[in-house]
Coordinates of C-alpha atoms in Angstrom, one line a residue:
X23 CA 12.6 -20.7 -5.6
X24 CA 14.9 -18.1 -7.0
X25 CA 18.0 -16.8 -5.3
X26 CA 19.3 -13.3 -5.9
X27 CA 22.2 -11.4 -4.4
X28 CA 20.8 -7.9 -4.8
X29 CA 22.4 -5.0 -2.9
X30 CA 24.1 -1.6 -3.3
X31 CA 27.3 -2.5 -5.0
X32 CA 28.7 0.9 -4.6
X33 CA 28.4 0.5 -0.8
X34 CA 29.6 -3.1 -0.7
X35 CA 26.5 -4.4 1.0
X36 CA 26.4 -8.2 1.1
X37 CA 23.6 -10.5 2.1
X38 CA 21.3 -13.0 0.4
X39 CA 17.7 -12.4 -0.6
X40 CA 15.5 -15.4 -1.2
X41 CA 12.7 -14.8 -3.6
X42 CA 9.8 -17.2 -4.1
X43 CA 8.8 -17.0 -7.8
X44 CA 5.2 -16.3 -8.3
X45 CA 4.1 -18.4 -11.3
X46 CA 0.5 -17.3 -11.4
X47 CA 0.3 -13.6 -11.9
X48 CA 1.4 -12.7 -15.4
X49 CA 4.5 -10.7 -16.2
X50 CA 5.8 -9.1 -19.4
X51 CA 8.8 -10.3 -21.5
X52 CA 10.7 -8.7 -24.3
X53 CA 12.9 -9.8 -27.1
X54 CA 15.4 -6.9 -26.7
X55 CA 15.5 -6.6 -22.9
X56 CA 15.9 -9.0 -20.0
X57 CA 13.4 -7.0 -17.9
X58 CA 10.2 -8.7 -16.8
X59 CA 7.8 -6.3 -15.1
X60 CA 4.4 -7.3 -13.8
X61 CA 1.5 -7.0 -16.2
X62 CA -0.7 -4.4 -14.6
X63 CA -4.5 -5.1 -14.6
X64 CA -5.7 -1.5 -15.0
X65 CA -9.3 -0.2 -14.9
X66 CA -10.2 3.5 -15.3
X67 CA -13.4 5.4 -14.8
X68 CA -12.2 8.9 -15.1
X69 CA -9.3 11.2 -15.8
X70 CA -6.1 10.6 -13.8
X71 CA -3.3 13.0 -12.9
X72 CA -0.3 13.2 -15.2
X73 CA 2.8 11.2 -14.5
X74 CA 4.0 7.6 -14.3
X75 CA 3.4 5.0 -11.5
X76 CA 6.4 4.3 -9.2
X77 CA 6.3 1.2 -7.1
X78 CA 8.4 -1.7 -5.7
X79 CA 7.3 -5.3 -5.4
X80 CA 8.3 -8.1 -3.0
X81 CA 7.1 -11.1 -1.1
X82 CA 6.3 -13.8 -3.7
X83 CA 7.0 -11.4 -6.6
X84 CA 8.4 -12.7 -9.9
X85 CA 11.2 -10.2 -9.6
X86 CA 12.3 -8.0 -6.7
X87 CA 12.8 -4.6 -8.3
X88 CA 11.4 -1.1 -8.5
X89 CA 9.4 0.0 -11.5
X90 CA 8.3 3.0 -13.4
X91 CA 5.3 2.2 -15.5
X92 CA 2.6 4.0 -17.4
X93 CA -1.2 3.8 -17.0
X94 CA -1.3 1.8 -20.3
X95 CA 0.8 -1.0 -18.8
X96 CA 4.0 0.0 -20.5
X97 CA 7.3 -0.3 -18.7
X98 CA 9.4 2.8 -18.5
X99 CA 12.3 1.7 -16.3
X100 CA 13.1 -1.3 -14.2
X101 CA 16.0 -1.4 -11.7
X102 CA 18.4 -4.2 -11.2
X103 CA 17.2 -6.8 -8.9
X104 CA 17.3 -6.1 -5.2
X105 CA 15.2 -5.8 -2.0
X106 CA 14.2 -2.3 -2.7
X107 CA 11.5 -0.2 -1.0
X108 CA 10.0 3.3 -1.0
X109 CA 10.7 4.2 -4.6
X110 CA 9.7 7.7 -5.6
X111 CA 10.6 11.0 -7.2
X112 CA 11.9 13.8 -4.9
X113 CA 13.8 17.0 -5.4
X114 CA 17.4 17.7 -4.4
X115 CA 19.1 21.0 -5.2
X116 CA 16.0 21.9 -7.1
X117 CA 16.3 18.9 -9.5
X118 CA 14.2 15.7 -9.6
X119 CA 15.9 12.6 -8.3
X120 CA 14.9 9.0 -7.6
X121 CA 15.2 7.6 -4.1
X122 CA 14.8 4.1 -2.7
X123 CA 15.9 1.9 0.2
X124 CA 18.4 -0.8 -0.9
X125 CA 19.3 -3.5 1.5
X126 CA 17.9 -6.5 3.4
X127 CA 14.2 -6.6 4.4
X128 CA 13.2 -8.6 7.4
X129 CA 9.7 -10.1 6.8
X130 CA 6.8 -10.0 9.2
X131 CA 6.3 -10.3 12.1
X132 CA 9.2 -8.0 12.3
X133 CA 8.9 -5.9 9.2
X134 CA 12.0 -3.7 9.1
X135 CA 15.3 -3.6 7.2
X136 CA 19.0 -2.8 7.1
X137 CA 20.6 -1.0 4.3
X138 CA 21.2 2.4 2.5
X139 CA 19.1 4.9 0.7
X140 CA 20.2 5.4 -2.9
X141 CA 19.7 8.6 -4.8
X142 CA 19.7 8.5 -8.6
X143 CA 19.8 11.3 -11.1
X144 CA 17.8 11.6 -14.3
X145 CA 20.3 9.2 -16.0
X146 CA 19.7 6.6 -13.4
X147 CA 23.3 7.0 -12.0
X148 CA 23.7 6.7 -8.3
X149 CA 24.9 10.1 -7.0
X150 CA 24.6 9.7 -3.2
X151 CA 24.2 6.8 -0.8
X152 CA 22.7 7.8 2.5
X153 CA 23.9 5.7 5.4
X154 CA 24.1 5.3 9.1
X155 CA 27.3 3.4 10.0
X156 CA 28.4 3.9 13.6
X157 CA 25.6 4.0 16.2
X158 CA 26.2 0.8 18.2
X159 CA 23.5 -1.2 16.4
X160 CA 22.7 -4.8 17.0
X161 CA 20.7 -6.7 14.4
X162 CA 18.0 -9.3 14.9
X163 CA 19.7 -12.3 16.5
X164 CA 18.9 -14.6 13.6
X165 CA 20.7 -12.4 11.1
X166 CA 24.4 -12.3 10.4
X167 CA 25.2 -8.6 10.3
X168 CA 29.0 -8.9 10.0
X169 CA 29.0 -7.5 6.5
X170 CA 26.5 -4.6 7.1
X171 CA 27.8 -1.2 6.3
X172 CA 24.7 0.8 7.0
X173 CA 21.8 0.4 9.4
X174 CA 19.1 2.5 7.7
X175 CA 15.6 1.0 7.8
X176 CA 13.2 0.8 4.8
X177 CA 10.4 2.9 6.3
X178 CA 11.5 6.4 5.5
X179 CA 13.6 8.3 3.0
X180 CA 12.2 11.9 2.8
X181 CA 14.3 14.7 1.5
X182 CA 13.7 18.0 3.3
X183 CA 13.9 21.5 1.9
X184 CA 17.2 21.8 3.7
X185 CA 18.9 19.1 1.7
X186 CA 18.7 16.6 4.5
X187 CA 17.0 13.3 4.6
X188 CA 14.8 11.8 7.2
X189 CA 15.4 8.1 7.8
X190 CA 14.5 5.4 10.4
X191 CA 16.4 2.6 12.1
X192 CA 15.8 -0.5 14.3
X193 CA 18.2 -1.5 17.1
X194 CA 17.8 -4.7 18.9
X195 CA 18.8 -4.0 22.5
X196 CA 18.0 -5.0 26.1
X197 CA 15.6 -3.3 28.6
X198 CA 13.4 -4.2 31.5
X199 CA 10.1 -5.5 30.3
X200 CA 8.7 -6.7 33.7
X201 CA 6.2 -3.8 33.9
X202 CA 4.2 -5.4 31.1
X203 CA 4.8 -9.1 32.1
X204 CA 8.0 -9.7 30.2
X205 CA 11.5 -10.6 31.4
X206 CA 13.4 -8.1 33.4
X207 CA 16.4 -8.6 31.1
X208 CA 14.3 -8.5 28.1
X209 CA 15.0 -7.7 24.4
X210 CA 13.2 -5.0 22.4
X211 CA 13.5 -3.5 18.9
X212 CA 14.1 0.2 19.6
X213 CA 12.8 2.5 16.9
X214 CA 15.0 5.4 15.9
X215 CA 14.9 8.2 13.4
X216 CA 17.6 10.5 12.0
X217 CA 17.9 13.7 10.0
X218 CA 21.1 13.3 7.9
X219 CA 23.0 15.5 5.5
X220 CA 22.5 13.8 2.2
X221 CA 25.9 14.7 0.8
X222 CA 28.1 14.1 3.9
X223 CA 26.1 11.6 5.9
X224 CA 26.5 13.8 8.9
X225 CA 23.8 13.1 11.5
X226 CA 22.0 16.4 12.2
X227 CA 19.4 14.9 14.7
X228 CA 18.9 11.5 16.3
X229 CA 15.9 10.3 18.3
X230 CA 15.3 6.9 20.1
X231 CA 11.9 5.7 21.4
X232 CA 13.6 3.9 24.2
X233 CA 15.2 7.1 25.4
X234 CA 11.7 8.5 25.9
X235 CA 9.9 5.5 27.4
X236 CA 8.9 7.7 30.4
X237 CA 6.7 9.8 28.0
X238 CA 5.7 6.8 25.9
X239 CA 5.3 4.0 28.4
X240 CA 5.1 0.3 27.4
X241 CA 1.8 0.0 29.2
X242 CA 0.1 2.2 26.6
X243 CA 0.9 -0.1 23.7
X244 CA -0.5 -3.3 25.3
X245 CA -4.1 -2.9 24.0
X246 CA -2.8 -2.8 20.5
X247 CA 0.3 -5.0 20.6
X248 CA 0.5 -7.1 23.7
X249 CA 3.8 -8.5 24.7
X250 CA 2.7 -12.1 24.8
X251 CA 5.9 -14.3 24.4
X252 CA 8.1 -11.6 22.8
X253 CA 11.3 -10.2 24.3
X254 CA 13.0 -13.3 25.7
X255 CA 16.0 -13.2 23.3
X256 CA 17.5 -11.1 20.5
X257 CA 15.9 -13.4 17.9
X258 CA 12.4 -12.5 19.0
X259 CA 12.6 -8.9 20.4
X260 CA 9.5 -7.1 21.4
X261 CA 9.0 -4.7 18.5
X262 CA 6.6 -2.6 20.5
X263 CA 6.9 0.9 18.8
X264 CA 7.4 0.2 15.1
X265 CA 8.2 3.6 13.6
X266 CA 7.0 3.8 10.0
X267 CA 7.2 7.5 8.9
X268 CA 8.8 10.8 9.8
X269 CA 7.9 14.2 8.5
X270 CA 9.2 17.7 9.5
X271 CA 7.3 20.8 10.6
X272 CA 8.4 24.3 9.4
X273 CA 9.7 25.1 12.9
X274 CA 12.1 22.2 12.8
X275 CA 10.1 19.8 14.9
X276 CA 9.0 16.4 13.7
X277 CA 5.9 14.2 13.5
X278 CA 6.4 10.4 13.6
X279 CA 4.1 7.5 13.2
X280 CA 4.1 4.5 15.5
X281 CA 2.3 1.5 14.0
X282 CA 1.6 -0.4 17.3
X283 CA 0.8 2.6 19.5
X284 CA -1.7 3.6 16.8
X285 CA -0.3 7.1 17.5
X286 CA 1.4 10.1 16.0
X287 CA 3.9 11.9 18.1
X288 CA 5.2 15.5 17.7
X289 CA 8.9 15.4 18.6
X290 CA 10.4 18.7 19.9
X291 CA 13.9 19.9 19.0
X292 CA 15.2 18.5 22.3
X293 CA 13.6 15.1 21.6
X294 CA 10.8 15.3 24.1
X295 CA 7.2 14.6 23.2
X296 CA 5.2 17.8 22.5
X297 CA 1.9 16.0 22.0
X298 CA 0.3 12.6 21.1
X299 CA -2.4 12.1 18.6
X300 CA -3.8 8.6 19.4
X301 CA -6.1 7.1 16.7
X302 CA -8.6 5.6 19.1
X303 CA -8.7 7.8 22.1
X304 CA -7.3 11.0 20.7
X305 CA -4.5 11.3 23.1
X306 CA -4.0 15.0 23.6
X307 CA -6.7 15.8 21.1
X308 CA -10.5 15.5 20.7
X309 CA -11.4 13.3 17.7
X310 CA -14.3 14.6 15.6
X311 CA -15.5 11.8 13.3
X312 CA -12.1 10.1 13.0
X313 CA -10.7 6.8 14.2
X314 CA -7.5 5.1 12.9
X315 CA -5.2 2.3 13.9
X316 CA -1.9 0.6 12.7
X317 CA -1.5 3.5 10.3
X318 CA 1.4 4.4 8.0
X319 CA 2.7 7.4 6.1
X320 CA 1.7 10.5 8.2
X321 CA 2.3 13.6 6.1
X322 CA 2.0 17.4 6.9
X323 CA 0.2 19.7 4.4
X324 CA -1.0 23.3 4.4
X325 CA 0.8 24.2 7.6
X326 CA -0.1 27.5 9.4
X327 CA 0.8 28.7 12.9
X328 CA -2.1 27.1 14.6
X329 CA -3.2 24.3 12.3
X330 CA -2.3 21.9 9.5
X331 CA -3.8 19.2 7.3
X332 CA -2.6 15.7 8.0
X333 CA -2.8 12.7 5.6
X334 CA -2.4 9.1 6.7
X335 CA -2.8 5.6 5.3
X336 CA -5.2 4.0 7.8
X337 CA -4.4 0.3 7.6
X338 CA -6.9 -0.4 10.5
X339 CA -5.4 -3.9 10.4
X340 CA -2.2 -5.6 11.5
X341 CA -0.8 -9.0 12.4
X342 CA -2.6 -8.6 15.7
X343 CA -6.1 -7.4 14.5
X344 CA -6.9 -8.2 10.8
X345 CA -9.9 -8.4 8.5
X346 CA -12.3 -6.4 10.6
X347 CA -12.0 -2.8 9.3
X348 CA -11.4 -1.7 5.7
X349 CA -8.3 0.2 4.9
X350 CA -8.7 3.9 3.9
X351 CA -6.9 7.1 3.3
X352 CA -7.7 9.9 5.8
X353 CA -7.3 13.6 5.4
X354 CA -7.8 15.5 8.7
X355 CA -7.5 19.0 10.0
X356 CA -5.4 19.3 13.2
X357 CA -6.3 22.5 15.2
X358 CA -3.4 23.1 17.6
X359 CA -5.2 26.0 19.4
X360 CA -8.4 24.0 20.3
X361 CA -6.7 20.6 20.3
X362 CA -9.3 19.2 18.0
X363 CA -8.9 16.9 15.0
X364 CA -11.6 17.1 12.4
X365 CA -12.3 14.9 9.3
X366 CA -11.7 16.4 5.9
X367 CA -12.1 13.4 3.7
X368 CA -11.9 9.6 3.8
X369 CA -10.8 7.6 0.7
X370 CA -11.8 4.1 0.0
X371 CA -13.3 2.2 -3.0
X372 CA -16.7 0.8 -1.9
X373 CA -16.6 -1.5 -4.9
X374 CA -13.4 -3.1 -3.7
X375 CA -13.0 -3.4 0.1
X376 CA -9.4 -3.8 1.1
X377 CA -7.9 -5.0 4.4
X378 CA -4.2 -4.1 4.3
X379 CA -2.4 -5.7 7.2
X380 CA 0.9 -3.8 6.6
X381 CA 2.7 -1.1 4.6
X382 CA 0.9 1.4 2.3
X383 CA 0.8 5.1 1.7
X384 CA -1.4 8.1 0.7
X385 CA 0.0 10.6 -1.7
X386 CA -1.7 14.0 -2.3
X387 CA -1.4 14.9 -6.0
X388 CA -1.7 18.2 -7.8
X389 CA -5.3 19.1 -8.7
X390 CA -6.8 17.6 -5.6
X391 CA -6.4 14.0 -6.7
X392 CA -4.9 11.4 -4.2
X393 CA -3.0 8.2 -5.0
X394 CA -2.9 5.3 -2.6
X395 CA -0.6 2.3 -2.5
X396 CA -2.1 -0.6 -0.5
X397 CA 1.0 -2.3 0.8
X398 CA 0.2 -5.9 1.5
X399 CA -2.4 -5.7 -1.2
X400 CA -0.7 -5.1 -4.5
X401 CA -3.0 -2.4 -5.8
X402 CA -2.6 1.2 -6.6
X403 CA -5.7 3.4 -6.6
X404 CA -6.3 7.0 -7.6
X405 CA -9.1 9.1 -6.3
X406 CA -10.5 12.4 -7.6
X407 CA -11.5 15.5 -5.8
X408 CA -14.8 14.1 -4.5
X409 CA -13.3 10.8 -3.3
X410 CA -14.4 8.6 -6.3
X411 CA -11.9 6.0 -7.4
X412 CA -11.0 6.7 -11.0
X413 CA -8.2 4.2 -11.5
X414 CA -7.1 0.8 -10.1
X415 CA -3.8 -0.8 -11.1
X416 CA -3.2 -4.3 -9.7
X417 CA 0.1 -6.2 -10.1
X418 CA -0.4 -9.4 -8.0
X419 CA -2.8 -11.4 -5.8
X420 CA -3.7 -9.9 -2.5
X421 CA -1.4 -10.9 0.4
X422 CA 0.9 -12.8 -2.1
X423 CA 2.8 -9.8 -3.6
X424 CA 3.3 -6.6 -1.7
X425 CA 4.6 -3.1 -2.4
X426 CA 5.8 -0.9 0.5
X427 CA 4.7 2.3 -1.1
X428 CA 3.4 3.5 -4.5
X429 CA 3.5 6.9 -6.1
X430 CA 2.6 8.9 -9.2
X431 CA 5.0 11.6 -10.5
X432 CA 6.0 13.2 -13.8
X433 CA 9.5 12.1 -14.8
X434 CA 12.0 12.7 -17.5
X435 CA 14.6 9.9 -17.9
X436 CA 17.7 10.3 -19.9
X437 CA 19.8 7.1 -19.5
X438 CA 23.5 6.9 -20.2
X439 CA 23.1 3.3 -21.1
X440 CA 22.7 2.4 -24.8
X441 CA 19.4 1.2 -26.4
X442 CA 18.9 -2.5 -26.6
X443 CA 18.2 -4.3 -29.8
X444 CA 17.5 -7.9 -30.9
X445 CA 17.0 -9.0 -34.5
X446 CA 16.0 -12.3 -36.2
X447 CA 15.1 -13.5 -39.7
X448 CA 11.5 -14.6 -39.8
X449 CA 11.5 -18.3 -40.6
X450 CA 10.5 -19.2 -44.1
X451 CA 10.2 -15.6 -45.2
X452 CA 12.3 -12.9 -46.8
X453 CA 11.9 -10.6 -43.8
X454 CA 14.1 -9.4 -40.8
X455 CA 12.3 -8.5 -37.6
X456 CA 14.0 -5.9 -35.3
X457 CA 13.0 -5.3 -31.7
X458 CA 14.2 -2.1 -29.9
X459 CA 14.0 -0.8 -26.3
X460 CA 15.8 1.7 -24.1
X461 CA 15.3 1.1 -20.4
X462 CA 14.5 4.4 -18.6
X463 CA 14.3 6.7 -21.7
X464 CA 11.1 8.8 -21.8
X465 CA 11.7 11.4 -24.5
X466 CA 12.4 9.6 -27.7
X467 CA 9.5 9.0 -30.1
X468 CA 11.2 7.5 -33.2
X469 CA 13.5 4.7 -34.1
X470 CA 15.8 4.6 -37.1
X471 CA 17.1 1.2 -38.2
X472 CA 20.3 0.5 -40.0
X473 CA 21.2 -2.8 -41.6
X474 CA 23.3 -4.6 -44.1
X475 CA 24.8 -8.0 -44.9
X476 CA 28.1 -7.1 -43.2
X477 CA 28.9 -5.0 -40.2
X478 CA 30.8 -2.4 -42.1
X479 CA 28.2 -1.6 -44.7
X480 CA 25.2 -0.4 -42.6
X481 CA 22.7 1.8 -44.3
X482 CA 19.3 3.2 -43.3
X483 CA 16.6 0.6 -43.9
X484 CA 13.6 1.8 -41.9
X485 CA 12.2 4.4 -39.6
X486 CA 9.3 3.8 -37.2
X487 CA 7.5 5.5 -34.4
X488 CA 8.0 4.3 -30.9
X489 CA 5.0 2.2 -29.8
X490 CA 5.8 1.3 -26.2
X491 CA 8.7 0.0 -24.1
X492 CA 9.6 -2.3 -27.0
X493 CA 9.0 -1.4 -30.6
X494 CA 9.1 -4.0 -33.4
X495 CA 9.8 -3.3 -37.0
X496 CA 9.7 -5.8 -39.9
X497 CA 12.2 -5.0 -42.7
X498 CA 12.2 -6.6 -46.1
X499 CA 15.1 -8.8 -46.9
X500 CA 17.6 -10.9 -44.9
X501 CA 20.0 -8.7 -43.1
X502 CA 23.2 -9.9 -41.4
X503 CA 23.7 -7.0 -39.0
X504 CA 21.5 -4.2 -37.5
X505 CA 21.9 -1.1 -35.4
X506 CA 19.2 1.2 -34.1
X507 CA 19.0 4.9 -33.1
X508 CA 16.5 6.5 -30.8
X509 CA 15.4 10.1 -31.7
X510 CA 13.3 12.7 -30.0
X511 CA 12.8 16.4 -30.0
X512 CA 15.5 18.2 -28.0
X513 CA 17.3 15.1 -26.8
X514 CA 20.6 13.5 -27.7
X515 CA 20.0 10.4 -29.8
X516 CA 20.7 7.0 -28.4
X517 CA 22.7 4.6 -30.6
X518 CA 22.8 0.9 -29.9
X519 CA 25.6 -1.5 -30.5
X520 CA 25.8 -3.3 -33.9
X521 CA 24.5 -6.8 -33.4
X522 CA 24.3 -9.9 -35.7
X523 CA 20.9 -11.0 -36.8
X524 CA 19.9 -14.5 -35.6
X525 CA 18.1 -17.0 -37.7
X526 CA 14.6 -18.3 -37.0
X527 CA 12.3 -15.9 -35.1

């Protein structure tokens, strides 16, 4: 086992994450860098969209981190260790930023978290920490929450066009569960969502599922998530709703996804339920060629006055029902005038049937491609316009390593950190090997190497093109010290520290 303390230092978040080291799936190592990303097993059968892959990994992962990697299995950037989720590129004030949840994840059968959402700029500097601090929260009874400074959950971190962020929360509280066979003084995990001003952390809108139990009754969830023995104490609350995504309509209303109701709800500006789209019965809609259950990541596209396109990640599996229906992405047209929902496209790889019991997402890419992250199955797949899988990237064994969501995006990284370098004299030969890397840098394409017998006499000794995350050069002679510079068109060069050369590569 490995033990990491991995939290948002800027926010003072304290807890302990226990990581079971996976010793079977291979990971990469470097001479110049301590980072150890997974080795992606990549297969391609057609062109893919431009951009890098963005994903987190947890469960029995070798390292809890978030990663930017290329389709050629090259690391671009790895974060410090932490229980991090939902890593992606978004825009704030018209500029690309990185966002992810940073905190403490509570594993299944609960599957939520407590923490902040960090926003990083192009230099990987944290510019905002989005948090919810004072809302009378109570954590899961088995967790010491005395040091918590924020209660945001891992399930959502969407930046809106208004410069706000949509986030979720889970509050363990008491309510009457006798209507579904539970205790009268029972315990539930209430699902909440917020719209928050990114720069001030002011709460613009707050919604609680428990406040609307008259419109979303407990009886409706029993076929999909029966109460059984849940709800008798705060350590085993009945997590009946399980909110896992929030998106916003142009008119300021919201759509949320409930995993265990197998439903999507439109939330009006006053918090009431405008309509329900239930994945098995339709709810307030007629379903034409569509069924879904235990879904994640409901997203609005191509919105008009009377209709919109909706994408979801249809797990079709959970900790209640698993291994019976394959997981797929679904694109559907929702007609608000006729109250009909029609299938646009389903996405799944018939050569690789996947049954994801948790997590996952469906990202619509430019050029009609779609990227899917498979949650509890550590795979990323890209599909082309006709639904054919053109790429699979796997970074662990199924149900051993997970990734909450995965994305593809273009990204320009300009780190403020210095390049890293390691150098050693090749044993028995008159040769010095130099290993260079620069975590997060995307624009350099050349390395210049300086060396000498002493620190004060460095001169240029080699120039070499960048060949991946780490580039190796072999220089004739036995140097005592080296320094490297990264160069690229239109960027400020990066200069490493001067380091002594070690003996015996």
